[in-house]
Tab-separated table of C-alpha atoms in Angstrom:
chain	number	residue	atom	x	y	z
A	129	UNK	CA	55.698	4.680	-122.913
A	130	UNK	CA	52.826	2.309	-122.058
A	131	UNK	CA	53.089	0.408	-119.017
A	132	UNK	CA	51.696	-3.343	-118.611
A	133	UNK	CA	49.894	-4.181	-115.638
A	134	UNK	CA	49.156	-8.050	-115.081
A	135	UNK	CA	46.474	-9.414	-112.965
A	136	UNK	CA	47.652	-11.371	-109.634
A	137	UNK	CA	47.946	-15.265	-110.141
A	138	UNK	CA	44.728	-15.407	-108.188
A	139	UNK	CA	43.091	-13.178	-110.597
A	140	UNK	CA	44.027	-14.309	-113.752
A	141	UNK	CA	41.475	-16.356	-115.727
A	142	UNK	CA	42.919	-20.275	-115.793
A	143	UNK	CA	43.601	-21.829	-119.231
A	144	UNK	CA	41.086	-24.816	-120.091
A	145	UNK	CA	41.316	-27.491	-117.490
A	146	UNK	CA	42.095	-30.195	-120.182
A	147	UNK	CA	45.369	-28.436	-121.150
A	148	UNK	CA	46.869	-28.291	-117.869
A	149	UNK	CA	48.392	-31.808	-117.441
A	150	UNK	CA	49.759	-31.107	-120.975
A	151	UNK	CA	51.561	-27.996	-119.477
A	152	UNK	CA	52.607	-29.611	-116.382
A	153	UNK	CA	54.069	-32.412	-118.551
A	154	UNK	CA	56.157	-30.098	-120.589
A	155	UNK	CA	57.476	-28.207	-117.440
A	156	UNK	CA	58.504	-31.630	-115.932
A	157	UNK	CA	60.152	-32.631	-119.164
A	158	UNK	CA	62.351	-29.552	-119.390
A	159	UNK	CA	63.199	-30.020	-115.902
A	160	UNK	CA	64.454	-33.509	-116.321
A	161	UNK	CA	66.190	-33.253	-119.965
A	162	UNK	CA	69.671	-34.191	-119.234
A	163	UNK	CA	70.863	-34.663	-122.938
A	164	UNK	CA	71.290	-32.566	-125.550
A	165	UNK	CA	68.573	-34.769	-127.548
A	166	UNK	CA	66.257	-34.719	-124.747
A	167	UNK	CA	66.455	-30.811	-124.651
A	168	UNK	CA	65.757	-30.602	-128.365
A	169	UNK	CA	62.999	-32.922	-128.217
A	170	UNK	CA	61.454	-31.127	-125.461
A	171	UNK	CA	61.912	-27.740	-126.688
A	172	UNK	CA	60.455	-28.756	-129.923
A	173	UNK	CA	57.267	-29.998	-128.277
A	174	UNK	CA	57.085	-26.602	-126.104
A	175	UNK	CA	57.060	-24.606	-129.356
A	176	UNK	CA	54.967	-26.892	-130.813
A	177	UNK	CA	52.354	-26.704	-127.786
A	178	UNK	CA	52.384	-22.815	-127.943
A	179	UNK	CA	52.234	-22.677	-131.912
A	180	UNK	CA	55.399	-20.431	-132.322
A	181	UNK	CA	55.899	-19.334	-135.423
A	182	UNK	CA	60.005	-18.873	-135.713
A	183	UNK	CA	59.321	-16.263	-138.720
A	184	UNK	CA	57.233	-13.832	-137.037
A	185	UNK	CA	58.459	-14.904	-133.556
A	186	UNK	CA	54.683	-14.850	-132.345
A	187	UNK	CA	52.976	-17.572	-130.258
A	188	UNK	CA	49.437	-18.636	-131.396
A	189	UNK	CA	48.280	-19.255	-127.638
A	190	UNK	CA	45.983	-17.445	-125.082
A	191	UNK	CA	48.251	-15.513	-122.744
A	192	UNK	CA	46.401	-17.255	-119.813
A	193	UNK	CA	48.056	-20.464	-120.926
A	194	UNK	CA	51.287	-18.569	-120.652
A	195	UNK	CA	50.692	-17.301	-117.573
A	196	UNK	CA	49.615	-20.713	-116.078
A	197	UNK	CA	53.054	-22.129	-117.347
A	198	UNK	CA	55.053	-19.245	-115.756
A	199	UNK	CA	53.239	-19.535	-112.410
A	200	UNK	CA	54.036	-23.173	-112.658
A	201	UNK	CA	57.766	-22.713	-113.036
A	202	UNK	CA	58.690	-22.974	-116.538
A	203	UNK	CA	61.253	-19.885	-116.073
A	204	UNK	CA	62.849	-21.375	-113.461
A	205	UNK	CA	63.024	-25.149	-115.499
A	206	UNK	CA	64.605	-22.872	-118.724
A	207	UNK	CA	66.928	-20.981	-116.453
A	208	UNK	CA	68.277	-24.254	-115.016
A	209	UNK	CA	68.772	-25.754	-118.365
A	210	UNK	CA	70.416	-22.647	-119.554
A	211	UNK	CA	72.747	-22.396	-116.713
A	212	UNK	CA	73.704	-26.013	-117.182
A	213	UNK	CA	74.374	-25.753	-120.920
A	214	UNK	CA	76.339	-22.839	-120.594
A	215	UNK	CA	78.879	-24.152	-118.428
A	216	UNK	CA	79.269	-27.568	-119.941
A	217	UNK	CA	82.173	-28.355	-122.280
A	218	UNK	CA	81.452	-28.744	-125.949
A	219	UNK	CA	77.560	-27.128	-125.492
A	220	UNK	CA	75.727	-26.769	-128.698
A	221	UNK	CA	75.064	-23.352	-129.884
A	222	UNK	CA	71.681	-24.001	-131.127
A	223	UNK	CA	70.629	-25.365	-127.605
A	224	UNK	CA	71.541	-21.989	-126.110
A	225	UNK	CA	69.730	-20.322	-129.023
A	226	UNK	CA	66.177	-22.503	-128.495
A	227	UNK	CA	66.388	-22.003	-124.521
A	228	UNK	CA	66.559	-18.363	-124.792
A	229	UNK	CA	64.137	-17.884	-127.571
A	230	UNK	CA	61.848	-20.080	-125.409
A	231	UNK	CA	62.586	-17.679	-122.486
A	232	UNK	CA	61.839	-14.660	-124.640
A	233	UNK	CA	58.383	-15.711	-125.609
A	234	UNK	CA	57.388	-15.521	-122.139
A	235	UNK	CA	59.114	-12.364	-121.481
A	236	UNK	CA	57.538	-10.798	-124.493
A	237	UNK	CA	53.988	-11.806	-124.015
A	238	UNK	CA	53.715	-12.075	-120.131
A	239	UNK	CA	54.454	-8.624	-119.124
A	240	UNK	CA	53.776	-9.813	-115.218
A	241	UNK	CA	57.245	-10.932	-115.583
A	242	UNK	CA	58.674	-7.486	-115.106
A	243	UNK	CA	55.708	-5.459	-113.685
A	244	UNK	CA	56.995	-5.550	-110.037
A	245	UNK	CA	60.109	-5.508	-108.164
A	246	UNK	CA	59.020	-8.867	-106.646
A	247	UNK	CA	59.173	-10.289	-110.218
A	248	UNK	CA	62.268	-8.852	-110.852
A	249	UNK	CA	63.952	-10.529	-107.824
A	250	UNK	CA	62.914	-14.072	-109.098
A	251	UNK	CA	64.583	-13.292	-112.351
A	252	UNK	CA	67.865	-12.576	-110.895
A	253	UNK	CA	69.620	-16.128	-111.912
A	254	UNK	CA	68.460	-15.177	-115.596
A	255	UNK	CA	70.344	-11.692	-115.428
A	256	UNK	CA	73.418	-13.295	-114.729
A	257	UNK	CA	73.079	-16.021	-117.520
A	258	UNK	CA	71.953	-13.906	-120.362
A	259	UNK	CA	75.439	-12.109	-121.233
A	260	UNK	CA	77.114	-15.170	-121.547
A	261	UNK	CA	74.368	-16.583	-123.690
A	262	UNK	CA	74.491	-13.602	-125.627
A	263	UNK	CA	78.375	-13.830	-126.209
A	264	UNK	CA	77.730	-17.382	-127.146
A	265	UNK	CA	75.543	-16.291	-130.226
A	266	UNK	CA	71.839	-15.946	-128.866
A	267	UNK	CA	71.889	-12.193	-129.842
A	268	UNK	CA	68.262	-12.104	-131.085
A	269	UNK	CA	66.486	-13.718	-128.160
A	270	UNK	CA	68.830	-12.180	-125.401
A	271	UNK	CA	68.388	-8.686	-126.829
A	272	UNK	CA	64.594	-9.448	-126.907
A	273	UNK	CA	64.438	-10.353	-123.145
A	274	UNK	CA	66.541	-7.285	-122.433
A	275	UNK	CA	64.076	-5.134	-124.400
A	276	UNK	CA	61.205	-6.729	-122.265
A	277	UNK	CA	62.857	-5.993	-118.921
A	278	UNK	CA	63.336	-2.530	-119.903
A	279	UNK	CA	59.879	-1.761	-120.451
A	280	UNK	CA	59.455	-0.843	-116.559
A	281	UNK	CA	61.536	1.572	-114.569
A	282	UNK	CA	62.666	-1.182	-112.217
A	283	UNK	CA	63.730	-3.401	-114.953
A	284	UNK	CA	65.982	-0.681	-116.453
A	285	UNK	CA	67.569	0.085	-113.203
A	286	UNK	CA	68.260	-3.758	-112.855
A	287	UNK	CA	69.804	-3.908	-116.101
A	288	UNK	CA	71.751	-0.979	-115.810
A	289	UNK	CA	73.785	-2.466	-112.506
A	290	UNK	CA	76.063	-3.744	-114.883
A	291	UNK	CA	77.153	-2.799	-118.665
A	292	UNK	CA	76.187	-5.880	-120.211
A	293	UNK	CA	73.067	-5.185	-121.572
A	294	UNK	CA	74.101	-1.644	-123.041
A	295	UNK	CA	77.252	-2.747	-124.433
A	296	UNK	CA	74.887	-5.736	-125.875
A	297	UNK	CA	72.658	-3.418	-127.569
A	298	UNK	CA	75.660	-1.317	-128.800
A	299	UNK	CA	77.149	-4.184	-130.540
A	300	UNK	CA	73.580	-5.516	-132.032
A	301	UNK	CA	73.212	-1.918	-133.881
A	302	UNK	CA	76.914	-1.440	-134.574
A	303	UNK	CA	77.296	-4.944	-136.223
A	304	UNK	CA	73.726	-5.818	-137.221
A	305	UNK	CA	73.693	-9.003	-134.705
A	306	UNK	CA	70.708	-10.808	-135.026
A	307	UNK	CA	69.557	-9.314	-138.302
A	308	UNK	CA	67.232	-6.540	-138.472
A	309	UNK	CA	64.847	-8.234	-135.773
A	310	UNK	CA	67.879	-7.799	-133.484
A	311	UNK	CA	68.586	-4.137	-134.316
A	312	UNK	CA	64.687	-3.649	-133.441
A	313	UNK	CA	64.930	-5.029	-130.169
A	314	UNK	CA	67.739	-3.294	-129.354
A	315	UNK	CA	66.610	0.258	-130.427
A	316	UNK	CA	63.522	-0.601	-128.463
A	317	UNK	CA	65.787	-1.299	-125.558
A	318	UNK	CA	67.322	1.944	-126.001
A	319	UNK	CA	64.460	3.900	-126.484
A	320	UNK	CA	63.243	2.389	-122.933
A	321	UNK	CA	66.362	3.193	-121.220
A	322	UNK	CA	66.308	6.819	-122.053
A	323	UNK	CA	62.556	7.252	-121.298
A	324	UNK	CA	63.180	7.026	-117.504
A	325	UNK	CA	65.944	9.557	-116.353
A	326	UNK	CA	68.465	11.902	-117.814
A	327	UNK	CA	71.284	9.939	-116.346
A	328	UNK	CA	70.427	7.140	-118.323
A	329	UNK	CA	70.338	9.186	-121.323
A	330	UNK	CA	73.817	10.110	-120.536
A	331	UNK	CA	74.964	6.789	-120.265
A	332	UNK	CA	73.579	5.957	-123.879
A	333	UNK	CA	75.318	9.034	-125.435
A	334	UNK	CA	78.674	8.153	-123.734
A	335	UNK	CA	78.663	4.863	-125.601
A	336	UNK	CA	81.445	4.939	-127.987
A	337	UNK	CA	80.228	3.400	-131.287
A	338	UNK	CA	76.611	3.442	-130.593
A	339	UNK	CA	75.955	6.959	-131.904
């Protein structure tokens, strides 16, 4: 399986300087959004800025710009919003889905987020939030994040510390949650999990309803 390496923040080429204030404003806007309407508006701006195609699930922006936003704290800001929305009464399902979709873009197209133990430790808060987001209907985006995290041995080890990701993959495959894309993400996750060690293969085989 291909292993991705990411240059350190100091070595990465920076995005065009003219775009940096826009990216910083986006991150600040995400951090400061306090209402459903504000969250929808700032997430819409984010998707527009990265030219995200919701059908193909691919952004049309250079990876240096995505990494720049990661370095400046966009994942942390999105996780704070996700935690707030998940714990608020009467939260709107679409809010959860949009936040998770935004997070999934960075995990899919910034492999450096899972390339080291230090990177994984910084994502601990997200790991606790994802199962709840999954059970509230964000099947595709959460499965996509789990798939991305599972691309390294350390990521797989972190995910398998509790059964949520494996059970989620089972449900996605069994019940076609998240449509065809969801199933493909789940199968990719299971392929990664079984790649690293025999014990993981036994875990997958032992999941009732999966095989």
